[in-house]
PDB file of C-alpha atoms in Angstrom:
ATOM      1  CA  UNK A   1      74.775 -57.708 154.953  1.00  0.00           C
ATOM      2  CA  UNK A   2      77.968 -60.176 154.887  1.00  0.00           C
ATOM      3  CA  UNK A   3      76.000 -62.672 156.316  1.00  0.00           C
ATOM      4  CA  UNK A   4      73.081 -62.277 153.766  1.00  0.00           C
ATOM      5  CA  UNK A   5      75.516 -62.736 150.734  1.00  0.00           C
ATOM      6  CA  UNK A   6      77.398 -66.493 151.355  1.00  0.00           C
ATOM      7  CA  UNK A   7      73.473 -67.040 152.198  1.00  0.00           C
ATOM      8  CA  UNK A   8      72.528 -66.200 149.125  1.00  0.00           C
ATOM      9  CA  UNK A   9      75.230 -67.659 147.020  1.00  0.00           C
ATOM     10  CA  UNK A  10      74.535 -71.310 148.916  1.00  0.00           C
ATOM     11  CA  UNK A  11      70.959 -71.311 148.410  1.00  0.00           C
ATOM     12  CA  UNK A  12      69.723 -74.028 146.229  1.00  0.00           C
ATOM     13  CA  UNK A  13      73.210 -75.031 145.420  1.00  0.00           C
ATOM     14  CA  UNK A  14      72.264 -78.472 144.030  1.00  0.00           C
ATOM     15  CA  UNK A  15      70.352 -77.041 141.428  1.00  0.00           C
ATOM     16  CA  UNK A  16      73.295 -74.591 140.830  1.00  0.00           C
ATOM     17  CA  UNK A  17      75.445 -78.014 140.849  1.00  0.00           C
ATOM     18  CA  UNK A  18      73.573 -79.676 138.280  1.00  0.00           C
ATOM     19  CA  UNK A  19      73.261 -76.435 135.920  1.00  0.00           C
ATOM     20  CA  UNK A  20      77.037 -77.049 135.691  1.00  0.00           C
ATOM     21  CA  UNK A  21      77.323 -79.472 132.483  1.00  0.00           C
ATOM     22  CA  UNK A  22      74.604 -77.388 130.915  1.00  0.00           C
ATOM     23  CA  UNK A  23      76.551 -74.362 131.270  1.00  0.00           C
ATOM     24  CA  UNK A  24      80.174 -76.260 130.129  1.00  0.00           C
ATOM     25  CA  UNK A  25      78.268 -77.730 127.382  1.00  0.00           C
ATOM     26  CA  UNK A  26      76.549 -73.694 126.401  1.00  0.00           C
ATOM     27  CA  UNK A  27      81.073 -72.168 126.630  1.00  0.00           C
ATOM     28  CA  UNK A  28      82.286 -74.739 124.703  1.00  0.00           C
ATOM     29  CA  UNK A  29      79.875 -76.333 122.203  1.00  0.00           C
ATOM     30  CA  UNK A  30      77.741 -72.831 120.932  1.00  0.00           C
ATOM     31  CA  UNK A  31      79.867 -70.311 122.153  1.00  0.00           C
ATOM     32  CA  UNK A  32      83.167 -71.833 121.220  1.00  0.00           C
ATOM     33  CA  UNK A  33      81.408 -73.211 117.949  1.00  0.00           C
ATOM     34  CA  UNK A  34      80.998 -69.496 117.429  1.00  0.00           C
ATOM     35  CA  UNK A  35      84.005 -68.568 118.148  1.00  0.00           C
ATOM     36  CA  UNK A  36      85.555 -70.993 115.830  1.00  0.00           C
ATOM     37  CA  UNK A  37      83.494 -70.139 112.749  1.00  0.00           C
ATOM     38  CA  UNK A  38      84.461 -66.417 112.847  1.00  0.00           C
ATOM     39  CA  UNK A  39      88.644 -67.117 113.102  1.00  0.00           C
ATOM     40  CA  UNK A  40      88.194 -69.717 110.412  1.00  0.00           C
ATOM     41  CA  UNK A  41      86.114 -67.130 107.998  1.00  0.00           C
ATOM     42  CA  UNK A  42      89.327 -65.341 108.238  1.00  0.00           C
ATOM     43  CA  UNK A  43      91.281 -67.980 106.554  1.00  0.00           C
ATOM     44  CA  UNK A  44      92.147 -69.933 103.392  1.00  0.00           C
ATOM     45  CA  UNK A  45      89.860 -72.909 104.208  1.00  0.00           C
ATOM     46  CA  UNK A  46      89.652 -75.012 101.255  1.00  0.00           C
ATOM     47  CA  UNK A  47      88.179 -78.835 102.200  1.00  0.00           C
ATOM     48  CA  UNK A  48      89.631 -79.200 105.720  1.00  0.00           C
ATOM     49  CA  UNK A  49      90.071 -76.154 108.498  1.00  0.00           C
ATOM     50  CA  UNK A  50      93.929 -74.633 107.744  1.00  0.00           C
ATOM     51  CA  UNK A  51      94.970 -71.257 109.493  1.00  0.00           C
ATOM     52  CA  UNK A  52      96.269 -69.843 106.495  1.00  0.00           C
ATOM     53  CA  UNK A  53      95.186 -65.502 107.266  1.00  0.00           C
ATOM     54  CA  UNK A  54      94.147 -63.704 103.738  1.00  0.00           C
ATOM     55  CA  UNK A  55      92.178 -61.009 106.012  1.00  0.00           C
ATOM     56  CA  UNK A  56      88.714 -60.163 104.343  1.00  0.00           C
ATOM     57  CA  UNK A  57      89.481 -61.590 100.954  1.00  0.00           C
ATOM     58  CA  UNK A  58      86.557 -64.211 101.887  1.00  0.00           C
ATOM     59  CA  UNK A  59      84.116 -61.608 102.889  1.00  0.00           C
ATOM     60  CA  UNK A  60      85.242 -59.794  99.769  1.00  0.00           C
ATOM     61  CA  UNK A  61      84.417 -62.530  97.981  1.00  0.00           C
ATOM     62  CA  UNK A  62      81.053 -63.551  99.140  1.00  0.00           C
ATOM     63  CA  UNK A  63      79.432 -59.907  98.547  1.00  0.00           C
ATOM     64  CA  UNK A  64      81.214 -60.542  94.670  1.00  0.00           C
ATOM     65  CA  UNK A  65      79.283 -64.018  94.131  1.00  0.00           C
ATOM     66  CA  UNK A  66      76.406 -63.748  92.293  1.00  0.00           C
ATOM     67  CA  UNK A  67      74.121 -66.451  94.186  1.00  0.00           C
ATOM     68  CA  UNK A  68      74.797 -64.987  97.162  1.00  0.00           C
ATOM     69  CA  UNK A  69      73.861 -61.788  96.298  1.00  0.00           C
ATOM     70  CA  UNK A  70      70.151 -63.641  94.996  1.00  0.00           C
ATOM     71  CA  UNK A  71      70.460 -65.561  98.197  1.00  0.00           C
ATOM     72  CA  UNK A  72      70.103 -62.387  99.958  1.00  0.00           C
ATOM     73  CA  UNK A  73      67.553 -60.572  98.101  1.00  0.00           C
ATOM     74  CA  UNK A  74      65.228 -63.797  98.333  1.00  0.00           C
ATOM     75  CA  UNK A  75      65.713 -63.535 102.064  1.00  0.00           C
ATOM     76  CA  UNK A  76      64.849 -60.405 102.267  1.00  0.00           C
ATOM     77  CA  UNK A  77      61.551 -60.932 100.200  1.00  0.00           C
ATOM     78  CA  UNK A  78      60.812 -63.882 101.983  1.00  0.00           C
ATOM     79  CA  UNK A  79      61.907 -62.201 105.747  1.00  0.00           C
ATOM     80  CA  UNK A  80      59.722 -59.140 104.719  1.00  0.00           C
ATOM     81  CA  UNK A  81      56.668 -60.603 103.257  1.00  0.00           C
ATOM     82  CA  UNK A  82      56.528 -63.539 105.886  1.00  0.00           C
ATOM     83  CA  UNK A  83      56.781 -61.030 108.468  1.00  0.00           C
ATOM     84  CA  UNK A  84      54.151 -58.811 107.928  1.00  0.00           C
ATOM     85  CA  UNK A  85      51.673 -62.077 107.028  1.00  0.00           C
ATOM     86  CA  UNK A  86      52.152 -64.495 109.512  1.00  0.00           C
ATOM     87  CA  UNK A  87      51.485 -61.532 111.795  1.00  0.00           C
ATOM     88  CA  UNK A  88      48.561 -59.858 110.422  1.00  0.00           C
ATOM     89  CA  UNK A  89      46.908 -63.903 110.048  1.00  0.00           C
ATOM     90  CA  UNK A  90      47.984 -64.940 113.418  1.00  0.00           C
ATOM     91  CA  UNK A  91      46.573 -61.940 115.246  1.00  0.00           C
ATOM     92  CA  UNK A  92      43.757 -62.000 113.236  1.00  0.00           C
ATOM     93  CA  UNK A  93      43.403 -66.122 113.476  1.00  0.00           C
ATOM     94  CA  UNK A  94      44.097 -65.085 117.613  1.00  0.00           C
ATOM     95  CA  UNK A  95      41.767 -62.200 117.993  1.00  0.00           C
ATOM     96  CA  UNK A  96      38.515 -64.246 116.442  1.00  0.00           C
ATOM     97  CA  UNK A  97      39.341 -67.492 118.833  1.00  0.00           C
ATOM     98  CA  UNK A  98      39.496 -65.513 121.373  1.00  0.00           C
ATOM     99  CA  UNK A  99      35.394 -64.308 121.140  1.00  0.00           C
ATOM    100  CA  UNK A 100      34.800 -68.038 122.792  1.00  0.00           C
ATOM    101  CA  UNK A 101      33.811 -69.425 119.662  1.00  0.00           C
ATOM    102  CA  UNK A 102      32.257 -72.619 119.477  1.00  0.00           C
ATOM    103  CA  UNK A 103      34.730 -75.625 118.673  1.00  0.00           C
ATOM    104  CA  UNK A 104      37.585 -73.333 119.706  1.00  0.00           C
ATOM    105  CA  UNK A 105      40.097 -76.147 120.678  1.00  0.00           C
ATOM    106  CA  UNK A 106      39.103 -78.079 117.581  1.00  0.00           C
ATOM    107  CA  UNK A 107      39.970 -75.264 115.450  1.00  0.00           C
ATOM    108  CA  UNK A 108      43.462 -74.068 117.471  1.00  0.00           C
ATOM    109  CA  UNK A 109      44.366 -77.539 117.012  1.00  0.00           C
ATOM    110  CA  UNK A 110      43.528 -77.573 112.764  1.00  0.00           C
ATOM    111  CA  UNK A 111      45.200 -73.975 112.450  1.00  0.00           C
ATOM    112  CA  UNK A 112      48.076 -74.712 114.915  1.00  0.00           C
ATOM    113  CA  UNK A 113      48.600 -78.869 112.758  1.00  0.00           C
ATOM    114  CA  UNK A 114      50.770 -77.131 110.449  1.00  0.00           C
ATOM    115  CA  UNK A 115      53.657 -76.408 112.350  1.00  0.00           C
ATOM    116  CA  UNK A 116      53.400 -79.871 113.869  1.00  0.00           C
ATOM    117  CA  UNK A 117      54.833 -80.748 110.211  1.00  0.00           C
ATOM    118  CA  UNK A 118      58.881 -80.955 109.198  1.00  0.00           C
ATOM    119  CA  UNK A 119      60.092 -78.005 106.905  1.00  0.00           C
ATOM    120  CA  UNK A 120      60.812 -80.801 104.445  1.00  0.00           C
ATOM    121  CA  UNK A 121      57.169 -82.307 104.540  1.00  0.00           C
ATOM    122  CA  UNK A 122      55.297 -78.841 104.245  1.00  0.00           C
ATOM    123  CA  UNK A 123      57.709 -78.214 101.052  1.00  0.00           C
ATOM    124  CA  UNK A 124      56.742 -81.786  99.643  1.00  0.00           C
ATOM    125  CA  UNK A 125      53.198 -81.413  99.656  1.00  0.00           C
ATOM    126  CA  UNK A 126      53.196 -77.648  98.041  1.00  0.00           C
ATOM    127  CA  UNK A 127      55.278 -78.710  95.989  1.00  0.00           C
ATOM    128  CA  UNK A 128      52.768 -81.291  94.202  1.00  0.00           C
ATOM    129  CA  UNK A 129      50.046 -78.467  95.157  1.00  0.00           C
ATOM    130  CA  UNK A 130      51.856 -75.837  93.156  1.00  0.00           C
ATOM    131  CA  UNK A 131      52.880 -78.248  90.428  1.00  0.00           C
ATOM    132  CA  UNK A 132      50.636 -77.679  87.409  1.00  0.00           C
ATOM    133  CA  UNK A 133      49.619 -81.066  86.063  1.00  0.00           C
ATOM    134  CA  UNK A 134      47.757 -82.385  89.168  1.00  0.00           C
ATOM    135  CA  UNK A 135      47.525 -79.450  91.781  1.00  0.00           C
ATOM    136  CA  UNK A 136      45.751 -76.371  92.372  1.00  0.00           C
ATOM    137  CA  UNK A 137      45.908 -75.444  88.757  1.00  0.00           C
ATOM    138  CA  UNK A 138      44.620 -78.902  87.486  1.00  0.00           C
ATOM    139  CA  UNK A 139      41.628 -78.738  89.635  1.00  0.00           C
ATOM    140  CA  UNK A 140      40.418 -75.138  89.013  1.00  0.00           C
ATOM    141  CA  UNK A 141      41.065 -75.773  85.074  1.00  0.00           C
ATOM    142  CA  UNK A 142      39.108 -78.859  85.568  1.00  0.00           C
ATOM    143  CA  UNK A 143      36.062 -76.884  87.361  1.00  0.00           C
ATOM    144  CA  UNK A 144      36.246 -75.249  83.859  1.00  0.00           C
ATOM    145  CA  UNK A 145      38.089 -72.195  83.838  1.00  0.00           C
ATOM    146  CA  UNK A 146      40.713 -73.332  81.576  1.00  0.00           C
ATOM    147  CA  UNK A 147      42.617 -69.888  81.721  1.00  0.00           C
ATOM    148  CA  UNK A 148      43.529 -69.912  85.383  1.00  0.00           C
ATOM    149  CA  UNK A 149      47.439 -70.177  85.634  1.00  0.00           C
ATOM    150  CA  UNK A 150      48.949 -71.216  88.936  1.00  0.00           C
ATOM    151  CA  UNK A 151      52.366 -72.503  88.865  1.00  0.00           C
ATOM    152  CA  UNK A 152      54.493 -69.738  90.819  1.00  0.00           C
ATOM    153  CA  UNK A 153      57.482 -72.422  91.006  1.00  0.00           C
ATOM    154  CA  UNK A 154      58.319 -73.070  87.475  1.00  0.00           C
ATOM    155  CA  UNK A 155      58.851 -68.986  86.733  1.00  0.00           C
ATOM    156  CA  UNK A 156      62.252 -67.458  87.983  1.00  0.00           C
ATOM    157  CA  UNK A 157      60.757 -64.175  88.528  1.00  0.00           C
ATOM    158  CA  UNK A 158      57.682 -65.156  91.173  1.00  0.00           C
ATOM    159  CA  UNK A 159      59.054 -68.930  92.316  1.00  0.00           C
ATOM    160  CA  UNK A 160      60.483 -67.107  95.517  1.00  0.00           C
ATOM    161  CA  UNK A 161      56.835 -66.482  96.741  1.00  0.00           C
ATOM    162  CA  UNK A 162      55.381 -70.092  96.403  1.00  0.00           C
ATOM    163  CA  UNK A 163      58.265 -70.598  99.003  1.00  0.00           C
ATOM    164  CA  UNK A 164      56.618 -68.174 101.163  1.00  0.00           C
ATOM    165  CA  UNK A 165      52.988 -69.403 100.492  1.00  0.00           C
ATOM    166  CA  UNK A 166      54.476 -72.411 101.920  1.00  0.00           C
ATOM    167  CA  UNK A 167      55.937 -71.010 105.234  1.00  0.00           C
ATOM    168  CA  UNK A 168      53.068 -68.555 105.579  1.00  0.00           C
ATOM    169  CA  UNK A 169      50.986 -71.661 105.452  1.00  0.00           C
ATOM    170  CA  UNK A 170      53.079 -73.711 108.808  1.00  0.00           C
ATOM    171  CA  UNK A 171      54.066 -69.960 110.292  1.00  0.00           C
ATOM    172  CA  UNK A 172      50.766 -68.706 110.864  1.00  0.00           C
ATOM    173  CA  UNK A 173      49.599 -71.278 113.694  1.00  0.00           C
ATOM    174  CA  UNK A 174      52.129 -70.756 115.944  1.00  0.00           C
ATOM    175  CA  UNK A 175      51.912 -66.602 115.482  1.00  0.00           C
ATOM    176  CA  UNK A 176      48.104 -67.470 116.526  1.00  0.00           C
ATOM    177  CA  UNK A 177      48.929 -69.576 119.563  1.00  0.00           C
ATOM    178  CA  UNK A 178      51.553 -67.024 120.876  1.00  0.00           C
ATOM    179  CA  UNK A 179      48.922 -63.711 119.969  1.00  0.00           C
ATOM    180  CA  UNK A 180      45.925 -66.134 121.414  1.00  0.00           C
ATOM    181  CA  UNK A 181      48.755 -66.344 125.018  1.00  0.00           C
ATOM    182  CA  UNK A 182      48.755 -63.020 124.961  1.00  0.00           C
ATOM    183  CA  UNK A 183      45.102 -61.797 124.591  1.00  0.00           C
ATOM    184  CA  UNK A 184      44.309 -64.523 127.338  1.00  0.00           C
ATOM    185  CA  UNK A 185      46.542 -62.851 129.418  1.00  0.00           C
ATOM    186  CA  UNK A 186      44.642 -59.348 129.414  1.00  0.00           C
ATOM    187  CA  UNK A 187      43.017 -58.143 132.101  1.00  0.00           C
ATOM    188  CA  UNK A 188      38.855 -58.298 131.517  1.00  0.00           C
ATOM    189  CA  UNK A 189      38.476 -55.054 133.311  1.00  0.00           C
ATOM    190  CA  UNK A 190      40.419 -53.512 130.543  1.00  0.00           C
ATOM    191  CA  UNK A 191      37.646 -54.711 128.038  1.00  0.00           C
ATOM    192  CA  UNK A 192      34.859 -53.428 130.084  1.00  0.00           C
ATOM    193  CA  UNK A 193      36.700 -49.811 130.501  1.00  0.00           C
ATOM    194  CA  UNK A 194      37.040 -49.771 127.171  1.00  0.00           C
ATOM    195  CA  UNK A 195      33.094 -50.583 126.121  1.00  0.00           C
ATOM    196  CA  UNK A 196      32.040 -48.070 128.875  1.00  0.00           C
ATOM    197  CA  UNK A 197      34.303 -45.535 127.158  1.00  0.00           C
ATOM    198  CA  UNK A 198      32.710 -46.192 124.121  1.00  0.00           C
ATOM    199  CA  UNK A 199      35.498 -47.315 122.134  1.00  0.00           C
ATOM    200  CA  UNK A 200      35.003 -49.442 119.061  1.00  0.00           C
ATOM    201  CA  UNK A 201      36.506 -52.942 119.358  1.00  0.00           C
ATOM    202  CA  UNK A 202      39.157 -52.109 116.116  1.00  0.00           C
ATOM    203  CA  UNK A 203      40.412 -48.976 118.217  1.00  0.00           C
ATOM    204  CA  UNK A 204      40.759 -50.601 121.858  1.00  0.00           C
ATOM    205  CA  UNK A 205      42.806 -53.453 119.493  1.00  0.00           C
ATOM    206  CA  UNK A 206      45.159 -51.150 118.302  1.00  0.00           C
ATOM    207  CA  UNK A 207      45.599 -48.052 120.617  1.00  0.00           C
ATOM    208  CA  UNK A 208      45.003 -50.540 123.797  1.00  0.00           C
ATOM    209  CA  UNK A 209      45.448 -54.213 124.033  1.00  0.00           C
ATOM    210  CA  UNK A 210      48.249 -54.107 121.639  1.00  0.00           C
ATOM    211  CA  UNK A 211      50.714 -52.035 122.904  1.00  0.00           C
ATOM    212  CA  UNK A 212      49.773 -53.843 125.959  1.00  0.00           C
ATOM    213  CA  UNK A 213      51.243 -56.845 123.758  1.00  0.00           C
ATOM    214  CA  UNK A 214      54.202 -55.809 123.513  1.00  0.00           C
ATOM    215  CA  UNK A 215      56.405 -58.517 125.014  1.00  0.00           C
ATOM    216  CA  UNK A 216      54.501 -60.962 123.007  1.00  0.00           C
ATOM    217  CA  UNK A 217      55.126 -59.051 120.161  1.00  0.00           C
ATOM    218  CA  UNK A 218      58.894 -59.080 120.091  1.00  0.00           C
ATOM    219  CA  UNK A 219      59.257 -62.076 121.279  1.00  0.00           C
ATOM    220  CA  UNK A 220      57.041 -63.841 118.257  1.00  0.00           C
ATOM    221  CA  UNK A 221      59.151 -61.799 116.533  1.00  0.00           C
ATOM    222  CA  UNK A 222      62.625 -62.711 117.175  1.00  0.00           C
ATOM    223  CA  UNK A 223      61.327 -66.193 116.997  1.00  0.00           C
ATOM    224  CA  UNK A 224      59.730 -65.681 113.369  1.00  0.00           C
ATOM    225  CA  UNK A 225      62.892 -63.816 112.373  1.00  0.00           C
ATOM    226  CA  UNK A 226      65.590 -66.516 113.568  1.00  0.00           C
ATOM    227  CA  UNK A 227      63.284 -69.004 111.502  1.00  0.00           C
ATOM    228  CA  UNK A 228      63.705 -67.157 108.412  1.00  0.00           C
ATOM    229  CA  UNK A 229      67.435 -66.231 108.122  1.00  0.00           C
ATOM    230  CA  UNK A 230      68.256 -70.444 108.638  1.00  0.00           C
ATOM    231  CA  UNK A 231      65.420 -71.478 106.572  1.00  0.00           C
ATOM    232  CA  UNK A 232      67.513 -74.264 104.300  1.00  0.00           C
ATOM    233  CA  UNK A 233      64.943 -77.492 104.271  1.00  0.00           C
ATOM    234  CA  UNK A 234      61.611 -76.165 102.764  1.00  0.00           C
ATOM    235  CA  UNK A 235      63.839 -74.643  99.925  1.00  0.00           C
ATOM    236  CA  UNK A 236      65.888 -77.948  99.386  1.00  0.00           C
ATOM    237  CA  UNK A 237      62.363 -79.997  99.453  1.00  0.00           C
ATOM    238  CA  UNK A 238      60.081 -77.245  97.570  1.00  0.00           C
ATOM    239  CA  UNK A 239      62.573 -75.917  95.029  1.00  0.00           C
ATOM    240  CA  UNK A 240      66.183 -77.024  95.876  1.00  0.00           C
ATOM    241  CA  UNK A 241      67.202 -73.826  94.863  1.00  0.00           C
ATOM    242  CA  UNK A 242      65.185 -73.511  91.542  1.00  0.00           C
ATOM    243  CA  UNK A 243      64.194 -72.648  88.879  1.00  0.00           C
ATOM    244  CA  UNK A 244      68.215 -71.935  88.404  1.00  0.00           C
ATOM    245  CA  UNK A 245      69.243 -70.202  91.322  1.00  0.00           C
ATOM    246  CA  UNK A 246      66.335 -68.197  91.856  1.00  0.00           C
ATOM    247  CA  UNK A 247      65.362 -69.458  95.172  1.00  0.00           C
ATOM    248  CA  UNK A 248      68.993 -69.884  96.763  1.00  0.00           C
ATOM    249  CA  UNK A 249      68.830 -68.333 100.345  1.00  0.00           C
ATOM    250  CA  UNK A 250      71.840 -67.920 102.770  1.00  0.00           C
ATOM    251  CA  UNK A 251      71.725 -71.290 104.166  1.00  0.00           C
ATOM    252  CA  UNK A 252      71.556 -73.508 101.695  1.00  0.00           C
ATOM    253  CA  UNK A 253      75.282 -71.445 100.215  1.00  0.00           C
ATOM    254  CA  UNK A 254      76.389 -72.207 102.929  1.00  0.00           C
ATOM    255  CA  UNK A 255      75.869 -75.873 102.633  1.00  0.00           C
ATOM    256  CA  UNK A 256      77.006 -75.830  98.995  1.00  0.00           C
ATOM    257  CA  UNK A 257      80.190 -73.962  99.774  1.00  0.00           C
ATOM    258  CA  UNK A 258      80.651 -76.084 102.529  1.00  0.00           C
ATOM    259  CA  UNK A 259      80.155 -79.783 101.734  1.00  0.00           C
ATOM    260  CA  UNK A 260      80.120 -79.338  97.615  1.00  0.00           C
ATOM    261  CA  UNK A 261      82.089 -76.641  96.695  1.00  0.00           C
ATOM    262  CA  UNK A 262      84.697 -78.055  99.312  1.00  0.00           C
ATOM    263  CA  UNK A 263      85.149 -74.023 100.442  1.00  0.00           C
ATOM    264  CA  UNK A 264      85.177 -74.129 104.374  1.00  0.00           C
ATOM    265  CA  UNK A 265      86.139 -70.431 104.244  1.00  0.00           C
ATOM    266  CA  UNK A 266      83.491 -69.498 102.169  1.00  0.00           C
ATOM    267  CA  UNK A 267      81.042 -71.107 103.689  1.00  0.00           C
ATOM    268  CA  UNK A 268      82.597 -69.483 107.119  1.00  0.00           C
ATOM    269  CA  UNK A 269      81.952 -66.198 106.164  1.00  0.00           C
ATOM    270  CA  UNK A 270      78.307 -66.674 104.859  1.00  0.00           C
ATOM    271  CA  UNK A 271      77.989 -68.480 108.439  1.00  0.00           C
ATOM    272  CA  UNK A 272      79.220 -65.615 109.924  1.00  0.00           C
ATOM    273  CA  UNK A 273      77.232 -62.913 107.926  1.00  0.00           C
ATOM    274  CA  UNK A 274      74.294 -65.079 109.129  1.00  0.00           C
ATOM    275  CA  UNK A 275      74.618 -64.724 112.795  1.00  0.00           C
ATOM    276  CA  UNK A 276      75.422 -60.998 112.673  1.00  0.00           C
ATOM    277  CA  UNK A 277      71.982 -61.074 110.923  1.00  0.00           C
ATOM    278  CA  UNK A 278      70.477 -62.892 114.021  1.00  0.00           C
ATOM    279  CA  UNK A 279      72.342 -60.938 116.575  1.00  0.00           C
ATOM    280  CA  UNK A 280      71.271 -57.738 114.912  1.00  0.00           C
ATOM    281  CA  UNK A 281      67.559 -58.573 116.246  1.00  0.00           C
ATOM    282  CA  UNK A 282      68.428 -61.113 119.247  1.00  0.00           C
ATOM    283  CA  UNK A 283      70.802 -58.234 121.162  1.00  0.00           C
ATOM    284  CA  UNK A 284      68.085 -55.440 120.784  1.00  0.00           C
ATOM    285  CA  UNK A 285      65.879 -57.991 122.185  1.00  0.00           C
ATOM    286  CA  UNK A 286      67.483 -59.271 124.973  1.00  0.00           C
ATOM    287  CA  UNK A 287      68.410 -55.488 126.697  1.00  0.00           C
ATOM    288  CA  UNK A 288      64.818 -54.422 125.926  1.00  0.00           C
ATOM    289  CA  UNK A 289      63.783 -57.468 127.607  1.00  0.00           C
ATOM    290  CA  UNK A 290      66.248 -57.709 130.449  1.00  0.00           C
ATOM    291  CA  UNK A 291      67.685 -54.760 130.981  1.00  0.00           C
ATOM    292  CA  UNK A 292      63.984 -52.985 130.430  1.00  0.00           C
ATOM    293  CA  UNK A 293      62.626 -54.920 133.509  1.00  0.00           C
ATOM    294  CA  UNK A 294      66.248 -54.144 135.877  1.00  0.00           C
ATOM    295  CA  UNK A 295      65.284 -50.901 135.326  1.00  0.00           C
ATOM    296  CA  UNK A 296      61.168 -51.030 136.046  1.00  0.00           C
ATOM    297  CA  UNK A 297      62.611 -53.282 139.322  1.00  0.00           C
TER     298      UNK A 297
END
């Protein structure tokens, strides 16, 4: 047994070597970054760092404010709504590839382009497709129907979801490639049990094969969901915020508090609020995930 363990602990110790500046670089650049960020939300940051304490007056604060309090309902439509979509489309998108369709890899490739794109280019181009004199509303009305009304970013009250017809739009290819992994992965014999049982294909979907999903499942969906609380660039290059503040999301205030309202506290705190947001689903996730299979080992 003693002689198992230095064993052990020497095996493959250049690898372990050269995992060493990774590892230095994980402590002190993320996790100290981290760190940092939460003692300086604490304090009276104004346009540089100062440890001046004044407790939870920023926190305090931040749940008074007005466009943050917008910022966070428009994530939550957004989180919700995109959520629920991309998945439904990408398992859909995933379940119909997978029949061995002709063209398949042609048509992974189209559906998948998408999220090849930049946050900021996807914005750009809705934005001129949602824009009223010479998008989607300027060609229908031209086909004759001179009634239709499409222009979700110039109203206040809907502009939030032409964001999301936007990120449904790049989201859904990737949600298709992961679901597409997944269904590839599935035993065939499980398929043929099923048709000898008689089940319809809609039932073995949702009573079988996906609950057999369910790694893929949650881990599309902490990916999806860590997307969505820092999306900043498709609202700066779709709306920039507007009509007004109606499209604000968390991390764009931070950015304004930050490097124009010259309020490094402020902008601490929404930081903060963020990644309690994203540790909320990644921590679930992780002792599902790892401590799930220590305990099936």
């Amino acid at each position: 047994m003693s002689s198992t363990r230095p064993n052990q602990l020497f095996r493959n110790i250049s690898s372990k070597i050269a995992a060493i500046p990774m590892i230095v670089t994980a402590l002190f650049v993320f996790v100290g970054g981290t760190i940092w960020t939460v003692v300086y939300s604490f304090t009276n940051s104004g346009l540089l760092p100062r440890l001046q304490w004044v407790g939870l007056d920023q926190y305090e604060r931040l749940w008074a404010t007005r466009k943050w309090l917008i910022s966070i309902e428009n994530l939550a439509i957004y989180g919700l709504c995109m959520l629920v979509l991309v998945f439904v489309i990408g398992f859909i998108l995933a379940a119909l590839i997978d029949q061995k369709i002709r063209f398949e890899d042609t048509i992974r490739t189209v559906i998948l382009y998408p999220y090849a794109l930049s946050f900021v280019v996807t914005g750009l181009v809705w934005q001129w497709m949602l824009n009223p004199e010479f998008g989607v509303q300027k060609v229908v009305r031209g086909w004759g129907w001179e009634s239709f009304t499409f222009d979700p970013l110039y109203s206040a009250d809907i502009a939030i979801y032409g964001v999301l017809i936007a990120g449904i739009w790049q989201g859904s290819g990737l949600v298709m490639v992961l679901m597409l992994a997944g269904l590839r992965g599935i035993d065939q014999d499980v398929w043929k049990a099923s048709r000898v049982d008689g089940i319809p294909t809609w039932k073995a979907y949702i009573f079988v094969i996906i609950p057999m999903m369910r790694p893929v499942f949650v881990t599309t969906l902490v990916i999806v969901v860590t997307g969505i609380v820092k999306i900043y660039d498709l609202i700066v290059a779709q709306t920039g915020g507007g009509p007004g503040i109606s499209t604000e999301v968390p991390a764009k205030y931070v950015y304004d508090m930050m490097f124009q309202a010259n309020n490094l506290g402020q902008g601490f705190a929404a930081s903060t609020m963020m990644l309690v947001t994203v540790a909320l689903i990644v921590i679930p996730w992780a002792i599902l995930e790892f401590g799930g299979s220590k305990h099936r080992d």
